[in-house]
Tab-separated table of C-alpha atoms in Angstrom:
chain	number	residue	atom	x	y	z
A	149	MET	CA	251.029	68.474	140.796
A	150	GLY	CA	254.227	67.070	139.270
A	151	LEU	CA	255.531	67.363	135.738
A	152	GLU	CA	254.366	63.894	134.759
A	153	MET	CA	250.795	64.733	135.704
A	154	GLU	CA	250.784	67.721	133.398
A	155	ALA	CA	251.830	65.389	130.622
A	156	VAL	CA	248.844	63.154	131.442
A	157	ALA	CA	246.403	66.032	131.366
A	158	ALA	CA	247.735	67.231	128.043
A	159	ALA	CA	247.522	63.762	126.511
A	160	ALA	CA	244.030	62.947	127.784
A	161	PRO	CA	241.212	63.353	125.274
A	162	ALA	CA	238.557	66.006	125.878
A	163	ALA	CA	236.034	63.409	127.106
A	164	ALA	CA	238.508	62.063	129.659
A	165	ARG	CA	239.360	65.565	130.857
A	166	GLU	CA	235.682	66.072	131.606
A	167	GLN	CA	235.905	62.867	133.622
A	168	GLY	CA	238.524	64.373	135.884
A	169	VAL	CA	238.847	63.199	139.478
A	170	GLU	CA	240.497	65.362	142.115
A	171	ILE	CA	242.538	63.292	144.568
A	172	TYR	CA	243.477	65.023	147.826
A	173	PRO	CA	246.292	64.175	150.243
A	174	LEU	CA	245.671	61.521	152.890
A	175	SER	CA	246.966	64.082	155.405
A	176	ARG	CA	243.824	66.186	154.905
A	177	TYR	CA	241.583	63.435	156.283
A	178	TYR	CA	240.974	62.610	159.952
A	179	PHE	CA	240.481	59.134	161.321
A	180	GLY	CA	238.520	57.957	164.338
A	181	ALA	CA	237.086	54.713	165.708
A	182	LYS	CA	233.615	53.649	166.800
A	183	ASP	CA	232.195	50.494	168.360
A	184	ALA	CA	231.951	47.551	166.021
A	185	ALA	CA	228.496	46.709	164.754
A	186	ALA	CA	227.094	43.576	166.353
A	187	ALA	CA	227.754	40.531	164.157
A	188	PRO	CA	224.433	38.661	164.364
A	189	ARG	CA	225.761	35.838	162.221
A	190	GLY	CA	229.105	35.455	163.938
A	191	LEU	CA	228.309	31.925	165.067
A	192	GLU	CA	226.543	30.829	161.868
A	193	THR	CA	227.805	27.534	160.420
A	194	ALA	CA	228.642	27.163	156.728
A	195	ALA	CA	225.570	24.942	156.266
A	196	ASP	CA	223.285	27.503	157.940
A	197	ARG	CA	224.754	30.227	155.779
A	198	ALA	CA	224.153	28.232	152.581
A	199	LEU	CA	220.507	27.644	153.615
A	200	ARG	CA	220.002	31.324	154.462
A	201	LEU	CA	221.440	32.513	151.123
A	202	LYS	CA	219.288	29.995	149.232
A	203	ALA	CA	216.142	31.107	151.071
A	204	ASN	CA	216.986	34.779	150.426
A	205	PHE	CA	217.516	34.078	146.725
A	206	ALA	CA	214.164	32.238	146.526
A	207	ALA	CA	212.461	35.198	148.221
A	208	ASN	CA	214.292	38.171	146.672
A	209	GLY	CA	216.142	36.882	143.604
A	210	LEU	CA	219.552	38.202	142.579
A	211	ARG	CA	221.505	39.676	145.459
A	212	THR	CA	223.234	42.982	144.705
A	213	SER	CA	226.185	44.402	146.572
A	214	VAL	CA	227.479	47.914	146.033
A	215	HIS	CA	230.984	49.177	146.800
A	216	GLY	CA	232.742	52.520	146.753
A	217	VAL	CA	236.159	53.287	145.271
A	218	LEU	CA	237.592	56.159	147.371
A	219	LEU	CA	240.932	57.673	146.353
A	220	VAL	CA	243.510	59.645	148.323
A	221	GLU	CA	246.999	60.937	147.517
A	222	LEU	CA	250.159	59.678	149.197
A	223	PHE	CA	253.702	60.024	147.776
A	224	ASP	CA	252.222	61.664	144.630
A	225	HIS	CA	250.395	58.424	143.757
A	226	PRO	CA	246.676	57.540	143.993
A	227	HIS	CA	245.788	55.157	146.832
A	228	VAL	CA	242.513	53.243	147.250
A	229	LEU	CA	240.880	53.079	150.697
A	230	LEU	CA	240.354	49.441	151.697
A	231	LEU	CA	238.935	47.896	154.842
A	232	GLN	CA	240.481	44.913	156.549
A	233	VAL	CA	238.466	42.953	159.111
A	234	ARG	CA	240.954	41.687	161.698
A	235	ASN	CA	243.811	40.335	159.617
A	236	SER	CA	241.696	38.678	156.944
A	237	SER	CA	241.084	39.708	153.349
A	238	PHE	CA	240.720	43.273	152.066
A	239	VAL	CA	237.317	44.640	151.083
A	240	LEU	CA	236.027	47.852	149.554
A	241	PRO	CA	233.681	49.898	151.755
A	242	GLY	CA	230.119	48.876	150.894
A	243	GLY	CA	227.825	45.900	151.268
A	244	ARG	CA	224.559	44.289	150.261
A	245	LEU	CA	221.465	46.181	149.247
A	246	ARG	CA	218.235	45.545	151.093
A	247	PRO	CA	215.472	44.069	148.913
A	248	GLY	CA	214.145	46.843	146.682
A	249	GLU	CA	216.791	49.356	147.781
A	250	GLU	CA	218.348	51.590	145.117
A	251	ASP	CA	222.076	51.315	144.337
A	252	VAL	CA	223.101	54.839	145.276
A	253	GLN	CA	220.897	55.058	148.368
A	254	GLY	CA	222.139	51.674	149.590
A	255	LEU	CA	225.762	52.576	148.962
A	256	LYS	CA	225.404	55.824	150.920
A	257	ARG	CA	223.913	53.852	153.815
A	258	LYS	CA	226.766	51.334	153.707
A	259	LEU	CA	229.500	53.982	153.388
A	260	SER	CA	228.077	55.761	156.434
A	261	SER	CA	227.953	52.557	158.470
A	262	LYS	CA	231.571	51.688	157.619
A	263	LEU	CA	233.192	55.112	157.416
A	264	SER	CA	231.296	57.694	159.444
A	265	VAL	CA	229.927	58.346	162.917
A	266	LEU	CA	226.484	57.174	161.747
A	267	ASP	CA	225.437	53.564	162.232
A	268	ASP	CA	223.668	51.481	159.608
A	269	GLY	CA	220.222	52.225	161.048
A	270	GLU	CA	220.844	55.912	161.764
A	271	ALA	CA	222.010	56.457	158.218
A	272	ASP	CA	218.420	55.874	157.130
A	273	ALA	CA	217.414	59.154	158.682
A	274	GLU	CA	217.678	61.499	155.747
A	275	GLU	CA	218.560	64.590	157.727
A	276	GLU	CA	221.488	62.750	159.301
A	277	GLU	CA	222.812	61.316	156.060
A	278	ASP	CA	226.344	61.940	154.932
A	279	ASP	CA	226.843	63.764	151.685
A	280	TRP	CA	228.745	60.994	149.927
A	281	GLN	CA	229.241	62.012	146.322
A	282	VAL	CA	228.507	58.757	144.506
A	283	GLY	CA	229.721	58.903	140.908
A	284	GLU	CA	229.273	56.539	138.017
A	285	CYS	CA	229.278	52.754	138.107
A	286	ILE	CA	232.750	51.773	136.854
A	287	GLY	CA	232.417	47.982	136.877
A	288	MET	CA	230.082	45.062	137.514
A	289	TRP	CA	230.923	41.482	138.463
A	290	TRP	CA	228.736	38.394	138.559
A	291	ARG	CA	228.682	35.246	140.674
A	292	SER	CA	227.051	32.093	139.318
A	293	GLU	CA	226.816	30.644	142.838
A	294	PHE	CA	226.852	32.280	146.241
A	295	GLU	CA	230.498	31.631	147.036
A	296	ALA	CA	231.821	31.284	143.472
A	297	ILE	CA	234.582	33.408	141.928
A	298	PRO	CA	233.017	36.480	140.308
A	299	PHE	CA	233.464	37.368	136.613
A	300	PRO	CA	233.269	40.808	134.927
A	301	TYR	CA	230.821	39.375	132.372
A	302	MET	CA	228.055	36.813	132.260
A	303	PRO	CA	229.708	33.517	131.298
A	304	PRO	CA	227.678	31.553	128.715
A	305	SER	CA	227.140	28.768	131.268
A	306	PHE	CA	225.387	31.083	133.755
A	307	ARG	CA	221.662	30.413	133.868
A	308	ALA	CA	220.606	32.558	136.806
A	309	PRO	CA	223.364	34.596	138.465
A	310	LYS	CA	223.179	34.680	142.273
A	311	GLU	CA	225.006	37.914	142.957
A	312	CYS	CA	225.900	41.143	141.175
A	313	ILE	CA	228.768	43.235	142.570
A	314	LYS	CA	228.837	46.890	141.494
A	315	LEU	CA	231.689	49.357	141.917
A	316	PHE	CA	231.035	53.093	142.078
A	317	LEU	CA	233.566	55.912	141.997
A	318	ILE	CA	233.217	58.179	145.054
A	319	ARG	CA	234.474	61.735	144.814
A	320	LEU	CA	235.844	62.765	148.209
A	321	PRO	CA	235.775	66.341	149.496
A	322	VAL	CA	239.061	68.167	150.206
A	323	SER	CA	238.789	67.087	153.824
A	324	ARG	CA	236.566	64.920	156.021
A	325	GLN	CA	236.531	62.595	158.985
A	326	PHE	CA	236.402	58.814	158.664
A	327	VAL	CA	235.107	56.875	161.661
A	328	VAL	CA	235.771	53.163	161.320
A	329	PRO	CA	234.327	50.302	163.437
A	330	ARG	CA	236.908	49.043	165.946
A	331	ASN	CA	236.983	45.545	164.426
A	332	MET	CA	238.191	46.961	161.100
A	333	LYS	CA	241.270	48.725	159.799
A	334	LEU	CA	241.104	51.366	157.080
A	335	LEU	CA	244.140	51.259	154.795
A	336	ALA	CA	245.320	53.397	151.880
A	337	VAL	CA	246.824	51.037	149.301
A	338	PRO	CA	248.677	52.343	146.196
A	339	LEU	CA	247.256	51.548	142.762
A	340	SER	CA	250.670	50.130	141.858
A	341	GLN	CA	250.318	47.557	144.649
A	342	ILE	CA	246.811	46.315	143.856
A	343	HIS	CA	247.239	46.264	140.055
A	344	ASN	CA	247.221	42.628	138.864
A	345	ASN	CA	247.599	41.427	142.454
A	346	ALA	CA	244.521	39.165	142.610
A	347	GLN	CA	246.346	36.807	144.941
A	348	VAL	CA	246.293	39.378	147.748
A	349	TYR	CA	243.365	41.648	146.844
A	350	GLY	CA	241.040	39.298	144.937
A	351	PRO	CA	239.807	39.568	141.338
A	352	VAL	CA	237.558	42.618	141.813
A	353	ILE	CA	239.924	44.964	143.699
A	354	SER	CA	242.983	44.011	141.627
A	355	GLY	CA	241.166	45.238	138.492
A	356	ILE	CA	240.462	48.728	139.882
A	357	PRO	CA	243.537	50.454	138.359
A	358	ASN	CA	242.355	49.240	134.949
A	359	LEU	CA	238.830	50.606	135.588
A	360	LEU	CA	240.222	53.976	136.677
A	361	SER	CA	242.615	54.307	133.738
A	362	LYS	CA	240.153	56.228	131.545
A	363	PHE	CA	239.765	58.948	134.172
A	364	SER	CA	242.065	61.891	134.376
A	365	LEU	CA	243.297	61.609	137.957
A	366	ASN	CA	244.371	64.988	139.252
A	367	VAL	CA	246.686	64.020	142.108
A	368	ILE	CA	247.065	66.988	144.434
A	369	SER	CA	249.929	66.822	146.909
A	370	ASP	CA	250.523	69.043	149.928
B	197	MET	CA	218.555	37.116	123.801
B	198	GLY	CA	218.667	34.425	126.479
B	199	LEU	CA	217.047	34.456	129.881
B	200	GLU	CA	220.255	35.350	131.671
B	201	MET	CA	220.642	38.478	129.564
B	202	GLU	CA	217.221	39.721	130.611
B	203	ALA	CA	218.357	39.295	134.191
B	204	VAL	CA	221.383	41.476	133.444
B	205	ALA	CA	219.297	44.205	131.878
B	206	ALA	CA	216.941	44.210	134.845
B	207	ALA	CA	219.802	44.381	137.334
B	208	ALA	CA	221.736	47.121	135.539
B	209	PRO	CA	221.330	50.631	136.947
B	210	ALA	CA	219.707	53.316	134.826
B	211	ALA	CA	223.068	54.866	133.953
B	212	ALA	CA	224.409	51.528	132.727
B	213	ARG	CA	221.271	50.884	130.676
B	214	GLU	CA	221.902	54.141	128.883
B	215	GLN	CA	225.352	52.776	128.167
B	216	GLY	CA	223.912	49.831	126.318
B	217	VAL	CA	225.891	48.178	123.538
B	218	GLU	CA	224.159	46.080	120.863
B	219	ILE	CA	226.241	43.067	119.876
B	220	TYR	CA	225.269	41.384	116.607
B	221	PRO	CA	226.010	37.836	115.436
B	222	LEU	CA	229.333	37.128	113.746
B	223	SER	CA	227.291	35.487	110.970
B	224	ARG	CA	225.974	38.902	109.886
B	225	TYR	CA	229.458	40.114	108.962
B	226	TYR	CA	231.343	39.360	105.742
B	227	PHE	CA	235.078	38.826	105.508
B	228	GLY	CA	237.441	39.472	102.664
B	229	ALA	CA	241.169	39.864	102.082
B	230	LYS	CA	243.329	42.573	100.529
B	231	ASP	CA	247.028	42.896	99.768
B	232	ALA	CA	249.212	43.468	102.775
B	233	ALA	CA	250.520	46.982	103.256
B	234	ALA	CA	254.197	47.278	102.447
B	235	ALA	CA	256.292	46.935	105.601
B	236	PRO	CA	258.914	49.666	105.123
B	237	ARG	CA	260.639	48.705	108.350
B	238	GLY	CA	260.645	44.960	107.817
B	239	LEU	CA	264.419	44.798	107.774
B	240	GLU	CA	265.032	47.314	110.561
B	241	THR	CA	267.408	46.131	113.281
B	242	ALA	CA	266.557	46.503	116.979
B	243	ALA	CA	269.253	49.164	117.317
B	244	ASP	CA	267.893	51.134	114.339
B	245	ARG	CA	264.393	50.903	115.814
B	246	ALA	CA	265.566	52.206	119.210
B	247	LEU	CA	267.282	55.156	117.481
B	248	ARG	CA	264.202	55.915	115.377
B	249	LEU	CA	261.865	55.871	118.410
B	250	LYS	CA	264.240	58.105	120.357
B	251	ALA	CA	264.466	60.583	117.487
B	252	ASN	CA	260.666	60.593	117.112
B	253	PHE	CA	260.222	61.219	120.837
B	254	ALA	CA	262.695	64.100	120.712
B	255	ALA	CA	260.809	65.595	117.765
B	256	ASN	CA	257.182	64.852	118.689
B	257	GLY	CA	257.086	63.944	122.379
B	258	LEU	CA	254.776	61.307	123.794
B	259	ARG	CA	253.680	58.740	121.230
B	260	THR	CA	249.970	57.907	121.285
B	261	SER	CA	248.425	54.763	119.913
B	262	VAL	CA	244.674	54.266	119.608
B	263	HIS	CA	242.847	50.964	119.419
B	264	GLY	CA	239.286	49.840	118.836
B	265	VAL	CA	237.335	47.255	120.833
B	266	LEU	CA	234.873	45.666	118.366
B	267	LEU	CA	232.370	43.122	119.675
B	268	VAL	CA	230.407	40.366	117.931
B	269	GLU	CA	228.123	37.574	119.172
B	270	LEU	CA	228.973	33.883	118.903
B	271	PHE	CA	227.392	31.107	121.024
B	272	ASP	CA	225.395	33.773	122.941
B	273	HIS	CA	228.633	35.269	124.305
B	274	PRO	CA	230.434	38.518	123.386
B	275	HIS	CA	233.635	38.052	121.368
B	276	VAL	CA	236.338	40.671	120.745
B	277	LEU	CA	237.810	41.047	117.242
B	278	LEU	CA	241.589	40.651	117.387
B	279	LEU	CA	244.229	40.698	114.668
B	280	GLN	CA	247.076	38.243	114.513
B	281	VAL	CA	250.088	38.967	112.301
B	282	ARG	CA	251.341	35.617	111.014
B	283	ASN	CA	251.325	33.420	114.120
B	284	SER	CA	252.676	36.009	116.518
B	285	SER	CA	250.921	37.936	119.260
B	286	PHE	CA	247.352	39.240	119.170
B	287	VAL	CA	246.645	42.941	118.716
B	288	LEU	CA	243.576	45.145	118.708
B	289	PRO	CA	242.833	46.915	115.411
B	290	GLY	CA	244.412	50.368	115.580
B	291	GLY	CA	247.842	51.927	115.604
B	292	ARG	CA	249.885	55.052	116.170
B	293	LEU	CA	248.633	58.562	115.645
B	294	ARG	CA	250.505	60.871	113.317
B	295	PRO	CA	251.988	63.931	115.044
B	296	GLY	CA	249.126	66.319	115.820
B	297	GLU	CA	246.421	63.882	114.688
B	298	GLU	CA	243.254	63.634	116.781
B	299	ASP	CA	242.383	60.374	118.567
B	300	VAL	CA	239.093	59.659	116.833
B	301	GLN	CA	240.270	60.715	113.377
B	302	GLY	CA	243.427	58.634	113.709
B	303	LEU	CA	241.531	55.611	114.953
B	304	LYS	CA	239.121	55.804	112.004
B	305	ARG	CA	242.095	55.925	109.632
B	306	LYS	CA	243.695	52.928	111.326
B	307	LEU	CA	240.481	50.881	111.464
B	308	SER	CA	239.986	51.475	107.743
B	309	SER	CA	243.542	50.448	106.906
B	310	LYS	CA	243.234	47.225	108.945
B	311	LEU	CA	239.581	46.287	108.440
B	312	SER	CA	238.179	47.782	105.246
B	313	VAL	CA	238.856	48.011	101.517
B	314	LEU	CA	240.461	51.408	102.021
B	315	ASP	CA	244.198	51.689	102.494
B	316	ASP	CA	245.878	53.893	105.077
B	317	GLY	CA	246.396	56.741	102.613
B	318	GLU	CA	243.011	56.487	100.917
B	319	ALA	CA	241.250	56.643	104.268
B	320	ASP	CA	242.413	60.245	104.501
B	321	ALA	CA	240.010	61.230	101.756
B	322	GLU	CA	236.968	62.303	103.706
B	323	GLU	CA	234.408	61.265	101.132
B	324	GLU	CA	235.858	57.753	101.109
B	325	GLU	CA	235.992	57.375	104.851
B	326	ASP	CA	234.235	54.534	106.607
B	327	ASP	CA	231.561	55.414	109.094
B	328	TRP	CA	233.234	53.802	112.104
B	329	GLN	CA	231.187	54.704	115.177
B	330	VAL	CA	233.925	55.471	117.683
B	331	GLY	CA	232.542	55.553	121.229
B	332	GLU	CA	234.079	56.558	124.504
B	333	CYS	CA	237.631	55.943	125.670
B	334	ILE	CA	237.344	52.966	128.057
B	335	GLY	CA	240.962	52.677	129.178
B	336	MET	CA	244.436	54.201	128.961
B	337	TRP	CA	247.803	52.563	129.489
B	338	TRP	CA	251.256	54.103	129.838
B	339	ARG	CA	254.759	52.973	128.938
B	340	SER	CA	257.745	54.444	130.760
B	341	GLU	CA	260.077	53.312	127.989
B	342	PHE	CA	259.469	52.411	124.356
B	343	GLU	CA	259.370	48.647	124.827
B	344	ALA	CA	258.419	48.524	128.534
B	345	ILE	CA	255.348	46.788	129.984
B	346	PRO	CA	252.446	49.259	130.034
B	347	PHE	CA	250.532	50.194	133.191
B	348	PRO	CA	246.929	51.449	133.538
B	349	TYR	CA	248.181	54.352	135.674
B	350	MET	CA	251.205	56.574	135.873
B	351	PRO	CA	253.635	54.862	138.258
B	352	PRO	CA	255.267	57.310	140.697
B	353	SER	CA	258.668	56.537	139.180
B	354	PHE	CA	257.625	57.695	135.683
B	355	ARG	CA	259.209	61.013	134.786
B	356	ALA	CA	258.239	61.357	131.167
B	357	PRO	CA	256.096	58.554	129.716
B	358	LYS	CA	257.070	57.515	126.194
B	359	GLU	CA	253.785	56.055	125.002
B	360	CYS	CA	250.086	56.303	125.804
B	361	ILE	CA	247.797	53.483	124.619
B	362	LYS	CA	244.105	54.339	124.417
B	363	LEU	CA	241.202	51.917	123.979
B	364	PHE	CA	237.924	53.054	122.419
B	365	LEU	CA	234.653	51.156	122.251
B	366	ILE	CA	233.448	50.824	118.636
B	367	ARG	CA	229.741	50.267	118.028
B	368	LEU	CA	229.352	48.038	114.964
B	369	PRO	CA	226.388	48.213	112.597
B	370	VAL	CA	224.056	45.189	112.232
B	371	SER	CA	226.093	44.091	109.235
B	372	ARG	CA	229.233	45.110	107.355
B	373	GLN	CA	232.211	43.810	105.453
B	374	PHE	CA	235.667	43.471	106.939
B	375	VAL	CA	238.597	43.383	104.534
B	376	VAL	CA	241.804	42.314	106.218
B	377	PRO	CA	245.379	42.514	104.862
B	378	ARG	CA	246.574	39.096	103.709
B	379	ASN	CA	249.424	38.982	106.225
B	380	MET	CA	246.932	39.189	109.108
B	381	LYS	CA	244.184	36.991	110.524
B	382	LEU	CA	241.041	38.469	112.088
B	383	LEU	CA	239.795	36.368	115.000
B	384	ALA	CA	236.739	36.556	117.247
B	385	VAL	CA	237.880	35.652	120.760
B	386	PRO	CA	235.381	35.148	123.627
B	387	LEU	CA	235.552	37.478	126.638
B	388	SER	CA	235.794	34.370	128.823
B	389	GLN	CA	239.014	33.390	127.053
B	390	ILE	CA	240.827	36.719	127.231
B	391	HIS	CA	239.769	37.572	130.820
B	392	ASN	CA	242.833	37.428	133.076
B	393	ASN	CA	244.814	35.718	130.325
B	394	ALA	CA	247.703	38.181	130.094
B	395	GLN	CA	250.092	35.359	129.256
B	396	VAL	CA	248.451	34.865	125.845
B	397	TYR	CA	246.833	38.250	125.145
B	398	GLY	CA	249.084	40.679	127.030
B	399	PRO	CA	248.176	43.054	129.881
B	400	VAL	CA	246.011	45.452	127.843
B	401	ILE	CA	243.741	42.994	125.994
B	402	SER	CA	243.322	40.674	128.989
B	403	GLY	CA	241.804	43.579	130.956
B	404	ILE	CA	239.096	44.326	128.357
B	405	PRO	CA	236.322	42.218	129.981
B	406	ASN	CA	236.842	44.261	133.154
B	407	LEU	CA	236.610	47.544	131.197
B	408	LEU	CA	233.406	46.399	129.466
B	409	SER	CA	231.721	45.189	132.661
B	410	LYS	CA	229.952	48.488	133.359
B	411	PHE	CA	228.227	48.414	129.978
B	412	SER	CA	224.946	46.655	129.446
B	413	LEU	CA	225.874	44.278	126.619
B	414	ASN	CA	222.800	43.358	124.624
B	415	VAL	CA	223.894	40.120	122.973
B	416	ILE	CA	221.657	39.463	119.979
B	417	SER	CA	221.757	35.946	118.570
B	418	ASP	CA	220.333	34.743	115.250
């Protein structure tokens, strides 16, 4: 813990100190690979996809996706763990809830399917489930249409939002193994790189440093 | 409360529902004017200002400023109350803490001096003090140098930050009077206008919609 971090801790209000987050070095985590999950919709056309989303909305209403913000230390600075599918855009670990599924339960299932030896189905088995420590919801975004740009509020023109995107802070243990599907890369990206960088990371991820600013991040280096 | 807002409430997780914020119509608030506070440093040169800030830092260390995010309803959409001095940049109501002053106490003093009949000095008198309901700290920003761009995290290059800027959510009563110094304008600006609009509102204010997104905003219209 460097000098500047002591200054942060001293300056943080009591409430923020209670909202402390321990961030452990990247070097304490282990990384493995597992087979990629089958992509049942790999050959779906854009038109088919639009029809499917519309039918799902008619049947189940608002679609909710849940994502985890996982932090590690590198070069004395907090880094966010992001997934990259092939060389396309960056995403947070997470995904869509099943109809009726609870936020935290669904997020644990998704984190296991993206970041642990368990597959999506296996993660249902309670005895097998990872002990992801899902913290508070730190932000919510809304889409007016299925592929529209999301907003962190409900614009006055929205009649019935199609998707809600929720971000949860995940507290990582001092050490653990991450097992990532072979078709994805897991990257640790510094807060300073994603801040205000919507062009590369999109509107949701680029706002994460802002959402984390109220927390007292206790960056522990080796 | 429109249909879309019911959808939000239903979709919000239990934790977010507990973090509900009632937002009342702008029409329920009354606005008045009072004499501008004397500006003792109106004629200060840039060089004098730099010397003063350096001397203050040497004497008191990190400078902390505290600001309030006050929300009102207009056209079924949340608006943030911003102050504009003459026709220059927009600021949140608030200001710098005195050495040793507590965040919440200092913010109450500053809100009174900018938004109520009380002046800065008078607001010290406890029996006179306004009943500002100061909620949680929703964001913190850091400046490496006195006039530098602030960041919502401590960049690795920062050795000793010079200023910490803290944002607090203020819960307004159903009705009240705001009395604003004559040299300032109080404006209600929609979330949709300040979102991502750092060019007009600066990096701190333009991130407010993101910081508020986890709250369940209960927008009450007349």
